PDB file of C-alpha atoms in Angstrom:
ATOM      1  CA  MET A  12      -1.903   1.036   2.240  1.00 39.00           C
ATOM      2  CA  GLY A  13      -2.613   0.993   5.916  1.00 39.00           C
ATOM      3  CA  ARG A  14      -5.020  -0.012   8.653  1.00 39.00           C
ATOM      4  CA  HIS A  15      -6.714   2.980  10.234  1.00 40.00           C
ATOM      5  CA  LEU A  16      -9.172   3.845  12.970  1.00 42.00           C
ATOM      6  CA  CYS A  17     -12.430   4.910  11.415  1.00 42.00           C
ATOM      7  CA  GLY A  18     -13.919   7.212  14.091  1.00 45.00           C
ATOM      8  CA  GLY A  19     -14.958  10.523  12.550  1.00 50.00           C
ATOM      9  CA  PHE A  20     -14.150   9.488   8.985  1.00 56.00           C
ATOM     10  CA  ALA A  21     -16.312   8.227   6.129  1.00 61.00           C
ATOM     11  CA  LYS A  22     -18.131   4.947   6.622  1.00 69.00           C
ATOM     12  CA  LEU A  23     -16.536   1.713   5.562  1.00 68.00           C
ATOM     13  CA  GLU A  24     -17.474   0.431   2.139  1.00 72.00           C
ATOM     14  CA  GLU A  25     -16.173  -3.138   2.504  1.00 70.00           C
ATOM     15  CA  ARG A  26     -15.462  -3.862   6.189  1.00 68.00           C
ATOM     16  CA  GLU A  27     -14.311  -7.417   5.413  1.00 67.00           C
ATOM     17  CA  ASN A  28     -11.599  -6.073   3.088  1.00 62.00           C
ATOM     18  CA  GLU A  29     -10.812  -2.716   4.688  1.00 61.00           C
ATOM     19  CA  VAL A  30     -10.468  -3.706   8.352  1.00 62.00           C
ATOM     20  CA  ASP A  31     -11.161  -7.350   9.174  1.00 62.00           C
ATOM     21  CA  ASP A  32      -8.716  -8.873   6.688  1.00 57.00           C
ATOM     22  CA  PHE A  33      -6.307  -6.153   5.594  1.00 55.00           C
ATOM     23  CA  PRO A  34      -4.503  -6.038   3.235  1.00 58.00           C
ATOM     24  CA  VAL A  35      -6.568  -8.258   0.998  1.00 60.00           C
ATOM     25  CA  ILE A  36      -5.217  -9.661  -2.229  1.00 71.00           C
ATOM     26  CA  TRP A  37      -7.701 -11.282  -4.572  1.00 73.00           C
ATOM     27  CA  ALA A  38      -5.462 -13.221  -6.939  1.00 81.00           C
ATOM     28  CA  GLY A  39      -4.753 -16.696  -8.077  1.00 84.00           C
ATOM     29  CA  VAL A  40      -1.317 -18.243  -8.378  1.00 87.00           C
ATOM     30  CA  GLY A  41       0.720 -16.359 -10.982  1.00 88.00           C
ATOM     31  CA  GLU A  42      -1.567 -13.310 -11.103  1.00 92.00           C
ATOM     32  CA  THR A  43      -0.179  -9.792 -10.731  1.00 93.00           C
ATOM     33  CA  ALA A  44      -1.749  -8.926  -7.360  1.00 89.00           C
ATOM     34  CA  ARG A  45      -0.079 -11.994  -5.844  1.00 87.00           C
ATOM     35  CA  THR A  46       3.324 -10.384  -6.575  1.00 90.00           C
ATOM     36  CA  LEU A  47       2.730  -7.307  -4.373  1.00 89.00           C
ATOM     37  CA  PRO A  48       5.301  -7.075  -1.563  1.00 89.00           C
ATOM     38  CA  TRP A  49       4.385  -8.078   2.000  1.00 84.00           C
ATOM     39  CA  GLN A  50       5.918  -4.800   3.242  1.00 84.00           C
ATOM     40  CA  LEU A  51       2.703  -3.002   2.215  1.00 81.00           C
ATOM     41  CA  ASP A  52       1.056  -4.428   5.348  1.00 77.00           C
ATOM     42  CA  PRO A  53       1.931  -2.064   8.246  1.00 74.00           C
ATOM     43  CA  SER A  54       1.387  -4.849  10.787  1.00 74.00           C
ATOM     44  CA  ARG A  55       4.200  -6.911   9.211  1.00 78.00           C
ATOM     45  CA  ARG A  56       6.911  -4.246   9.127  1.00 80.00           C
ATOM     46  CA  SER A  57       8.709  -1.996  11.577  1.00 80.00           C
ATOM     47  CA  TRP A  58       7.058   1.342  12.377  1.00 76.00           C
ATOM     48  CA  HIS A  59      10.240   2.947  11.085  1.00 81.00           C
ATOM     49  CA  MET A  60       9.827   1.396   7.646  1.00 86.00           C
ATOM     50  CA  VAL A  61       8.013   3.529   5.048  1.00 85.00           C
ATOM     51  CA  THR A  62       6.686   2.228   1.717  1.00 86.00           C
ATOM     52  CA  GLU A  63       5.953   4.516  -1.218  1.00 87.00           C
ATOM     53  CA  LEU A  64       4.178   3.965  -4.511  1.00 86.00           C
ATOM     54  CA  GLU A  65       5.313   6.071  -7.461  1.00 90.00           C
ATOM     55  CA  LEU A  66       4.760   6.382 -11.184  1.00 87.00           C
ATOM     56  CA  THR A  67       8.076   7.063 -12.882  1.00 85.00           C
ATOM     57  CA  GLU A  68       8.553   9.036 -16.047  1.00 81.00           C
ATOM     58  CA  PRO A  69       9.485   8.616 -18.862  1.00 81.00           C
ATOM     59  CA  ASP A  70       9.521   4.814 -18.574  1.00 85.00           C
ATOM     60  CA  GLY A  71       5.916   4.566 -17.323  1.00 91.00           C
ATOM     61  CA  LEU A  72       6.735   2.104 -14.546  1.00 95.00           C
ATOM     62  CA  VAL A  73       4.931   1.869 -11.240  1.00 94.00           C
ATOM     63  CA  ARG A  74       7.378   1.226  -8.408  1.00 94.00           C
ATOM     64  CA  ILE A  75       6.974   0.389  -4.764  1.00 92.00           C
ATOM     65  CA  THR A  76       9.983   1.357  -2.699  1.00 93.00           C
ATOM     66  CA  SER A  77      10.727   1.208   0.998  1.00 92.00           C
ATOM     67  CA  TYR A  78      13.160   2.875   3.332  1.00 91.00           C
ATOM     68  CA  GLN A  79      13.806   3.193   7.020  1.00 89.00           C
ATOM     69  CA  ASP A  80      12.801   6.579   8.462  1.00 85.00           C
ATOM     70  CA  THR A  81      14.395   8.243  11.476  1.00 83.00           C
ATOM     71  CA  ALA A  82      11.081   9.663  12.800  1.00 77.00           C
ATOM     72  CA  GLN A  83       8.792   7.905  15.263  1.00 64.00           C
ATOM     73  CA  GLY A  84       5.428   7.033  13.806  1.00 57.00           C
ATOM     74  CA  SER A  85       2.014   5.730  14.681  1.00 54.00           C
ATOM     75  CA  ARG A  86       0.383   2.638  13.253  1.00 50.00           C
ATOM     76  CA  PHE A  87      -2.962   4.475  12.944  1.00 47.00           C
ATOM     77  CA  LEU A  88      -1.738   7.831  11.666  1.00 50.00           C
ATOM     78  CA  ALA A  89       0.925   8.963   9.248  1.00 52.00           C
ATOM     79  CA  TRP A  90       4.452   7.868   9.982  1.00 55.00           C
ATOM     80  CA  GLY A  91       7.684   9.018   8.510  1.00 58.00           C
ATOM     81  CA  GLY A  92       8.564  12.658   8.091  1.00 67.00           C
ATOM     82  CA  GLY A  93      12.112  12.285   9.266  1.00 75.00           C
ATOM     83  CA  GLU A  94      15.188  11.522   7.213  1.00 83.00           C
ATOM     84  CA  LYS A  95      15.893   8.389   5.183  1.00 87.00           C
ATOM     85  CA  VAL A  96      18.425   6.154   6.857  1.00 90.00           C
ATOM     86  CA  PRO A  97      21.349   6.006   4.395  1.00 93.00           C
ATOM     87  CA  GLY A  98      21.493   2.718   2.526  1.00 94.00           C
ATOM     88  CA  SER A  99      18.022   1.575   3.634  1.00 94.00           C
ATOM     89  CA  GLU A 100      16.128   2.368   0.402  1.00 94.00           C
ATOM     90  CA  ALA A 101      15.075  -0.629  -1.679  1.00 95.00           C
ATOM     91  CA  VAL A 102      12.901  -1.178  -4.759  1.00 95.00           C
ATOM     92  CA  LEU A 103      10.376  -3.843  -3.755  1.00 95.00           C
ATOM     93  CA  TRP A 104       8.229  -4.108  -6.891  1.00 95.00           C
ATOM     94  CA  THR A 105       7.892  -2.723 -10.435  1.00 95.00           C
ATOM     95  CA  LEU A 106       5.213  -3.049 -13.090  1.00 96.00           C
ATOM     96  CA  PRO A 107       4.485  -1.265 -16.383  1.00 96.00           C
ATOM     97  CA  ARG A 108       1.681   1.289 -15.833  1.00 94.00           C
ATOM     98  CA  LYS A 109      -0.285  -0.223 -18.736  1.00 95.00           C
ATOM     99  CA  GLU A 110      -0.873  -3.354 -16.592  1.00 95.00           C
ATOM    100  CA  ILE A 111      -2.989  -1.354 -14.110  1.00 94.00           C
ATOM    101  CA  LEU A 112      -6.621  -0.790 -15.094  1.00 94.00           C
ATOM    102  CA  GLY A 113      -7.515   1.514 -12.229  1.00 92.00           C
ATOM    103  CA  VAL A 114      -7.042   2.625  -8.650  1.00 87.00           C
ATOM    104  CA  GLU A 115      -9.855   3.492  -6.247  1.00 84.00           C
ATOM    105  CA  THR A 116      -9.144   5.399  -3.012  1.00 78.00           C
ATOM    106  CA  LYS A 117     -11.303   4.091  -0.177  1.00 73.00           C
ATOM    107  CA  ARG A 118     -13.541   6.774   1.343  1.00 70.00           C
ATOM    108  CA  PHE A 119     -12.678   6.097   4.996  1.00 67.00           C
ATOM    109  CA  SER A 120      -8.948   6.259   4.298  1.00 58.00           C
ATOM    110  CA  MET A 121      -6.779   8.625   6.314  1.00 58.00           C
ATOM    111  CA  ALA A 122      -4.229  10.424   4.138  1.00 56.00           C
ATOM    112  CA  GLU A 123      -5.689   8.582   1.102  1.00 58.00           C
ATOM    113  CA  SER A 124      -3.442   5.624   1.862  1.00 64.00           C
ATOM    114  CA  ASP A 125      -6.061   2.855   1.581  1.00 71.00           C
ATOM    115  CA  PHE A 126      -6.904   1.966  -1.980  1.00 78.00           C
ATOM    116  CA  LYS A 127      -7.942  -0.794  -4.332  1.00 82.00           C
ATOM    117  CA  ILE A 128      -5.894  -1.563  -7.452  1.00 89.00           C
ATOM    118  CA  SER A 129      -7.356  -3.458 -10.414  1.00 91.00           C
ATOM    119  CA  PHE A 130      -4.868  -5.168 -12.700  1.00 94.00           C
ATOM    120  CA  ARG A 131      -5.251  -6.076 -16.367  1.00 95.00           C
ATOM    121  CA  ASP A 132      -5.186  -9.810 -15.537  1.00 94.00           C
ATOM    122  CA  GLY A 133      -8.326  -9.452 -13.369  1.00 91.00           C
ATOM    123  CA  SER A 134      -6.596  -9.648 -10.011  1.00 88.00           C
TER     124      SER A 134
END
């Protein structure tokens, strides 16, 4: 997930969720979306910190990990691309894949990093 400049890219679909109040989590207390890690918000973490979302096999878990990268980055473009700082990798979040109903990439997204996740519990 990330906040991006929109010039030259597809038009916003939901400005209030994609730019004005990003990242947005629509979830009540105890719902799955409320458990997502704050490190997904680029404005709340160091530019050297990278977060990644992966589906692991064979256990079918979705994991969000983070690590510190040695490369300089830009808040509005891709960052990372250097080496992982040894010992900086951490698992921030895990969830069985079956708990995710769908993922929608937002059209204006650079590098397909802005997306909407729908969870089984409605959040």
